[in-house]
Amino acid sequence: MQRRLKLTSYVMKRISTAFLQTVIVLIGIVALIILIWFPLTEGRATHLDLFSTYADPFILYGYGASMAFFVALYNAFRLLGYIGQNKVFSTNSVKTLKNIKHCAILLSILIVVAGLFIRLTHNTEDDPAGFLAICMATTFVAIVVATAVAVFEKLLQNAIDMKSENDLTV
């Protein structure tokens, strides 16, 4: 009976981590589709050829800034892999959390820079309020993610330190 419960617990853990890894992959695919599709629907790009649409400096900046997002997704995928392998209490997990935190901070800085650029250089006939609202919301989300990950990183580091201390005393 005890062995059956352990096996069931192991299977449930593998299913949940595989599900979360699938969700992360789907988030990455949806973000990539949006990055490819959105420039074609943007107002000033409707009358441009394909090269001119994607060669816009602001669109290129958006692609560059999105790299931090995709690196954070990759690190979240790796962290779930460590969880699935029962290697949560390892220095690799702490490094992965640190990478996610740095990516979230970098992403929030890049979003603020983009918002400031649009605010300072927008055409007076344009209304940048919607874009600036999206910038503020996504910056807030990135800061919340960075803060939560920093807390998890600290807790995990403390747990690893306590575990190594207990291993030495036994």
PDB file of C-alpha atoms in Angstrom:
ATOM      1  CA  MET A   1       0.000   0.000   0.000  1.00  0.00           C
ATOM      2  CA  GLN A   2       2.809   2.400   0.926  1.00  0.00           C
ATOM      3  CA  ARG A   3       4.619   1.709  -2.347  1.00  0.00           C
ATOM      4  CA  ARG A   4       1.441   2.308  -4.338  1.00  0.00           C
ATOM      5  CA  LEU A   5       0.958   5.714  -2.688  1.00  0.00           C
ATOM      6  CA  LYS A   6       4.550   6.673  -3.498  1.00  0.00           C
ATOM      7  CA  LEU A   7       4.077   5.628  -7.120  1.00  0.00           C
ATOM      8  CA  THR A   8       0.826   7.590  -7.380  1.00  0.00           C
ATOM      9  CA  SER A   9       2.490  10.644  -5.852  1.00  0.00           C
ATOM     10  CA  TYR A  10       5.403  10.343  -8.282  1.00  0.00           C
ATOM     11  CA  VAL A  11       3.088  10.024 -11.294  1.00  0.00           C
ATOM     12  CA  MET A  12       1.018  13.025 -10.188  1.00  0.00           C
ATOM     13  CA  LYS A  13       4.177  15.081  -9.728  1.00  0.00           C
ATOM     14  CA  ARG A  14       5.449  14.138 -13.196  1.00  0.00           C
ATOM     15  CA  ILE A  15       2.072  14.945 -14.767  1.00  0.00           C
ATOM     16  CA  SER A  16       1.851  18.337 -13.062  1.00  0.00           C
ATOM     17  CA  THR A  17       5.396  19.363 -14.013  1.00  0.00           C
ATOM     18  CA  ALA A  18       4.877  18.143 -17.589  1.00  0.00           C
ATOM     19  CA  PHE A  19       1.627  20.121 -17.720  1.00  0.00           C
ATOM     20  CA  LEU A  20       3.337  23.285 -16.472  1.00  0.00           C
ATOM     21  CA  GLN A  21       6.189  22.813 -18.942  1.00  0.00           C
ATOM     22  CA  THR A  22       3.611  22.468 -21.716  1.00  0.00           C
ATOM     23  CA  VAL A  23       1.937  25.678 -20.557  1.00  0.00           C
ATOM     24  CA  ILE A  24       5.295  27.483 -20.678  1.00  0.00           C
ATOM     25  CA  VAL A  25       5.934  26.226 -24.219  1.00  0.00           C
ATOM     26  CA  LEU A  26       2.443  27.350 -25.278  1.00  0.00           C
ATOM     27  CA  ILE A  27       3.019  30.796 -23.749  1.00  0.00           C
ATOM     28  CA  GLY A  28       6.237  31.056 -25.745  1.00  0.00           C
ATOM     29  CA  ILE A  29       4.499  30.012 -28.972  1.00  0.00           C
ATOM     30  CA  VAL A  30       1.650  32.493 -28.457  1.00  0.00           C
ATOM     31  CA  ALA A  31       4.136  35.285 -27.690  1.00  0.00           C
ATOM     32  CA  LEU A  32       6.097  34.444 -30.833  1.00  0.00           C
ATOM     33  CA  ILE A  33       2.922  34.464 -32.939  1.00  0.00           C
ATOM     34  CA  ILE A  34       1.972  37.863 -31.507  1.00  0.00           C
ATOM     35  CA  LEU A  35       5.466  39.205 -32.225  1.00  0.00           C
ATOM     36  CA  ILE A  36       5.206  38.074 -35.837  1.00  0.00           C
ATOM     37  CA  TRP A  37       1.564  39.037 -36.435  1.00  0.00           C
ATOM     38  CA  PHE A  38       1.213  42.337 -34.547  1.00  0.00           C
ATOM     39  CA  PRO A  39       3.535  44.494 -36.697  1.00  0.00           C
ATOM     40  CA  LEU A  40       1.425  43.645 -39.750  1.00  0.00           C
ATOM     41  CA  THR A  41      -1.731  45.008 -38.099  1.00  0.00           C
ATOM     42  CA  GLU A  42      -0.182  48.113 -36.563  1.00  0.00           C
ATOM     43  CA  GLY A  43      -1.672  51.333 -37.955  1.00  0.00           C
ATOM     44  CA  ARG A  44       1.208  52.815 -39.909  1.00  0.00           C
ATOM     45  CA  ALA A  45       2.323  49.429 -41.261  1.00  0.00           C
ATOM     46  CA  THR A  46      -0.842  48.746 -43.247  1.00  0.00           C
ATOM     47  CA  HIS A  47       0.505  50.506 -46.345  1.00  0.00           C
ATOM     48  CA  LEU A  48       4.134  49.364 -46.073  1.00  0.00           C
ATOM     49  CA  ASP A  49       5.836  46.407 -47.701  1.00  0.00           C
ATOM     50  CA  LEU A  50       6.887  43.459 -45.552  1.00  0.00           C
ATOM     51  CA  PHE A  51      10.550  44.470 -45.249  1.00  0.00           C
ATOM     52  CA  SER A  52       9.731  48.045 -44.237  1.00  0.00           C
ATOM     53  CA  THR A  53       7.281  46.803 -41.627  1.00  0.00           C
ATOM     54  CA  TYR A  54       9.806  44.582 -39.872  1.00  0.00           C
ATOM     55  CA  ALA A  55      12.756  46.972 -40.379  1.00  0.00           C
ATOM     56  CA  ASP A  56      11.098  49.649 -38.240  1.00  0.00           C
ATOM     57  CA  PRO A  57      13.533  50.511 -35.403  1.00  0.00           C
ATOM     58  CA  PHE A  58      10.829  50.360 -32.739  1.00  0.00           C
ATOM     59  CA  ILE A  59       9.689  46.912 -33.914  1.00  0.00           C
ATOM     60  CA  LEU A  60      13.311  45.740 -33.874  1.00  0.00           C
ATOM     61  CA  TYR A  61      13.661  47.145 -30.345  1.00  0.00           C
ATOM     62  CA  GLY A  62      10.572  45.163 -29.347  1.00  0.00           C
ATOM     63  CA  TYR A  63      12.115  41.983 -30.731  1.00  0.00           C
ATOM     64  CA  GLY A  64      15.344  42.661 -28.865  1.00  0.00           C
ATOM     65  CA  ALA A  65      13.497  43.374 -25.632  1.00  0.00           C
ATOM     66  CA  SER A  66      11.448  40.202 -26.012  1.00  0.00           C
ATOM     67  CA  MET A  67      14.635  38.165 -25.704  1.00  0.00           C
ATOM     68  CA  ALA A  68      14.598  38.767 -21.937  1.00  0.00           C
ATOM     69  CA  PHE A  69      11.058  37.350 -21.838  1.00  0.00           C
ATOM     70  CA  PHE A  70      12.025  34.231 -23.775  1.00  0.00           C
ATOM     71  CA  VAL A  71      15.151  33.683 -21.664  1.00  0.00           C
ATOM     72  CA  ALA A  72      12.970  33.905 -18.540  1.00  0.00           C
ATOM     73  CA  LEU A  73      10.539  31.374 -20.042  1.00  0.00           C
ATOM     74  CA  TYR A  74      13.415  29.028 -20.823  1.00  0.00           C
ATOM     75  CA  ASN A  75      14.690  29.337 -17.255  1.00  0.00           C
ATOM     76  CA  ALA A  76      11.211  28.641 -15.872  1.00  0.00           C
ATOM     77  CA  PHE A  77      11.121  25.528 -18.068  1.00  0.00           C
ATOM     78  CA  ARG A  78      14.518  24.479 -16.671  1.00  0.00           C
ATOM     79  CA  LEU A  79      13.350  25.091 -13.108  1.00  0.00           C
ATOM     80  CA  LEU A  80      10.363  22.823 -13.672  1.00  0.00           C
ATOM     81  CA  GLY A  81      12.797  20.224 -15.007  1.00  0.00           C
ATOM     82  CA  TYR A  82      14.759  20.420 -11.758  1.00  0.00           C
ATOM     83  CA  ILE A  83      11.519  20.030  -9.823  1.00  0.00           C
ATOM     84  CA  GLY A  84      10.624  16.969 -11.884  1.00  0.00           C
ATOM     85  CA  GLN A  85      14.046  15.440 -11.162  1.00  0.00           C
ATOM     86  CA  ASN A  86      13.747  16.167  -7.407  1.00  0.00           C
ATOM     87  CA  LYS A  87      16.664  18.615  -7.643  1.00  0.00           C
ATOM     88  CA  VAL A  88      14.809  21.618  -6.279  1.00  0.00           C
ATOM     89  CA  PHE A  89      17.218  22.124  -3.399  1.00  0.00           C
ATOM     90  CA  SER A  90      20.276  22.664  -5.563  1.00  0.00           C
ATOM     91  CA  THR A  91      22.424  25.604  -6.519  1.00  0.00           C
ATOM     92  CA  ASN A  92      21.229  25.184 -10.113  1.00  0.00           C
ATOM     93  CA  SER A  93      17.700  26.027  -8.996  1.00  0.00           C
ATOM     94  CA  VAL A  94      18.941  29.147  -7.223  1.00  0.00           C
ATOM     95  CA  LYS A  95      20.900  30.199 -10.329  1.00  0.00           C
ATOM     96  CA  THR A  96      17.827  29.629 -12.479  1.00  0.00           C
ATOM     97  CA  LEU A  97      15.697  31.771 -10.168  1.00  0.00           C
ATOM     98  CA  LYS A  98      18.387  34.458 -10.212  1.00  0.00           C
ATOM     99  CA  ASN A  99      18.346  34.424 -14.034  1.00  0.00           C
ATOM    100  CA  ILE A 100      14.556  34.781 -14.061  1.00  0.00           C
ATOM    101  CA  LYS A 101      14.809  37.704 -11.635  1.00  0.00           C
ATOM    102  CA  HIS A 102      17.422  39.457 -13.771  1.00  0.00           C
ATOM    103  CA  CYS A 103      15.346  38.910 -16.919  1.00  0.00           C
ATOM    104  CA  ALA A 104      12.253  40.375 -15.245  1.00  0.00           C
ATOM    105  CA  ILE A 105      14.199  43.426 -14.064  1.00  0.00           C
ATOM    106  CA  LEU A 106      15.762  43.903 -17.506  1.00  0.00           C
ATOM    107  CA  LEU A 107      12.371  43.540 -19.180  1.00  0.00           C
ATOM    108  CA  SER A 108      10.807  46.154 -16.903  1.00  0.00           C
ATOM    109  CA  ILE A 109      13.662  48.577 -17.649  1.00  0.00           C
ATOM    110  CA  LEU A 110      13.345  47.996 -21.401  1.00  0.00           C
ATOM    111  CA  ILE A 111       9.580  48.548 -21.254  1.00  0.00           C
ATOM    112  CA  VAL A 112      10.037  51.810 -19.341  1.00  0.00           C
ATOM    113  CA  VAL A 113      12.601  52.966 -21.920  1.00  0.00           C
ATOM    114  CA  ALA A 114      10.167  52.152 -24.746  1.00  0.00           C
ATOM    115  CA  GLY A 115       7.384  54.043 -22.974  1.00  0.00           C
ATOM    116  CA  LEU A 116       9.611  57.062 -22.426  1.00  0.00           C
ATOM    117  CA  PHE A 117      10.703  56.988 -26.062  1.00  0.00           C
ATOM    118  CA  ILE A 118       7.110  56.969 -27.285  1.00  0.00           C
ATOM    119  CA  ARG A 119       6.099  59.634 -24.762  1.00  0.00           C
ATOM    120  CA  LEU A 120       8.899  61.982 -25.784  1.00  0.00           C
ATOM    121  CA  THR A 121       8.894  61.415 -29.539  1.00  0.00           C
ATOM    122  CA  HIS A 122       5.250  60.759 -30.418  1.00  0.00           C
ATOM    123  CA  ASN A 123       3.491  62.819 -33.039  1.00  0.00           C
ATOM    124  CA  THR A 124       1.257  65.476 -31.466  1.00  0.00           C
ATOM    125  CA  GLU A 125      -1.667  64.151 -33.508  1.00  0.00           C
ATOM    126  CA  ASP A 126      -1.230  60.678 -32.017  1.00  0.00           C
ATOM    127  CA  ASP A 127      -2.509  59.631 -28.624  1.00  0.00           C
ATOM    128  CA  PRO A 128       0.031  57.390 -26.854  1.00  0.00           C
ATOM    129  CA  ALA A 129      -2.193  56.823 -23.799  1.00  0.00           C
ATOM    130  CA  GLY A 130      -3.074  53.226 -24.683  1.00  0.00           C
ATOM    131  CA  PHE A 131       0.514  52.266 -25.332  1.00  0.00           C
ATOM    132  CA  LEU A 132       1.671  53.975 -22.143  1.00  0.00           C
ATOM    133  CA  ALA A 133      -1.038  52.196 -20.136  1.00  0.00           C
ATOM    134  CA  ILE A 134       0.144  48.859 -21.516  1.00  0.00           C
ATOM    135  CA  CYS A 135       3.738  49.849 -20.667  1.00  0.00           C
ATOM    136  CA  MET A 136       2.759  50.652 -17.087  1.00  0.00           C
ATOM    137  CA  ALA A 137       0.790  47.413 -16.680  1.00  0.00           C
ATOM    138  CA  THR A 138       3.513  45.180 -18.108  1.00  0.00           C
ATOM    139  CA  THR A 139       6.193  46.974 -16.099  1.00  0.00           C
ATOM    140  CA  PHE A 140       4.144  46.398 -12.947  1.00  0.00           C
ATOM    141  CA  VAL A 141       3.765  42.699 -13.810  1.00  0.00           C
ATOM    142  CA  ALA A 142       7.500  42.352 -14.479  1.00  0.00           C
ATOM    143  CA  ILE A 143       8.339  44.035 -11.165  1.00  0.00           C
ATOM    144  CA  VAL A 144       5.901  41.774  -9.295  1.00  0.00           C
ATOM    145  CA  VAL A 145       7.457  38.712 -10.954  1.00  0.00           C
ATOM    146  CA  ALA A 146      10.973  39.925 -10.084  1.00  0.00           C
ATOM    147  CA  THR A 147       9.954  40.526  -6.467  1.00  0.00           C
ATOM    148  CA  ALA A 148       8.246  37.139  -6.106  1.00  0.00           C
ATOM    149  CA  VAL A 149      11.191  35.336  -7.676  1.00  0.00           C
ATOM    150  CA  ALA A 150      13.613  37.205  -5.396  1.00  0.00           C
ATOM    151  CA  VAL A 151      11.616  36.024  -2.371  1.00  0.00           C
ATOM    152  CA  PHE A 152      11.565  32.430  -3.673  1.00  0.00           C
ATOM    153  CA  GLU A 153      15.281  32.630  -4.402  1.00  0.00           C
ATOM    154  CA  LYS A 154      16.029  33.781  -0.854  1.00  0.00           C
ATOM    155  CA  LEU A 155      13.786  31.101   0.670  1.00  0.00           C
ATOM    156  CA  LEU A 156      15.339  28.396  -1.477  1.00  0.00           C
ATOM    157  CA  GLN A 157      18.867  29.546  -0.619  1.00  0.00           C
ATOM    158  CA  ASN A 158      18.000  29.494   3.103  1.00  0.00           C
ATOM    159  CA  ALA A 159      16.502  26.004   2.742  1.00  0.00           C
ATOM    160  CA  ILE A 160      19.625  24.778   0.934  1.00  0.00           C
ATOM    161  CA  ASP A 161      21.835  26.272   3.642  1.00  0.00           C
ATOM    162  CA  MET A 162      19.755  24.612   6.378  1.00  0.00           C
ATOM    163  CA  LYS A 163      19.819  21.287   4.518  1.00  0.00           C
ATOM    164  CA  SER A 164      23.596  21.366   4.125  1.00  0.00           C
ATOM    165  CA  GLU A 165      23.949  22.331   7.797  1.00  0.00           C
ATOM    166  CA  ASN A 166      21.763  19.389   8.818  1.00  0.00           C
ATOM    167  CA  ASP A 167      23.728  17.043   6.555  1.00  0.00           C
ATOM    168  CA  LEU A 168      26.949  18.090   8.287  1.00  0.00           C
ATOM    169  CA  THR A 169      25.577  17.572  11.812  1.00  0.00           C
ATOM    170  CA  VAL A 170      24.253  14.058  11.197  1.00  0.00           C
TER     171      VAL A 170
END
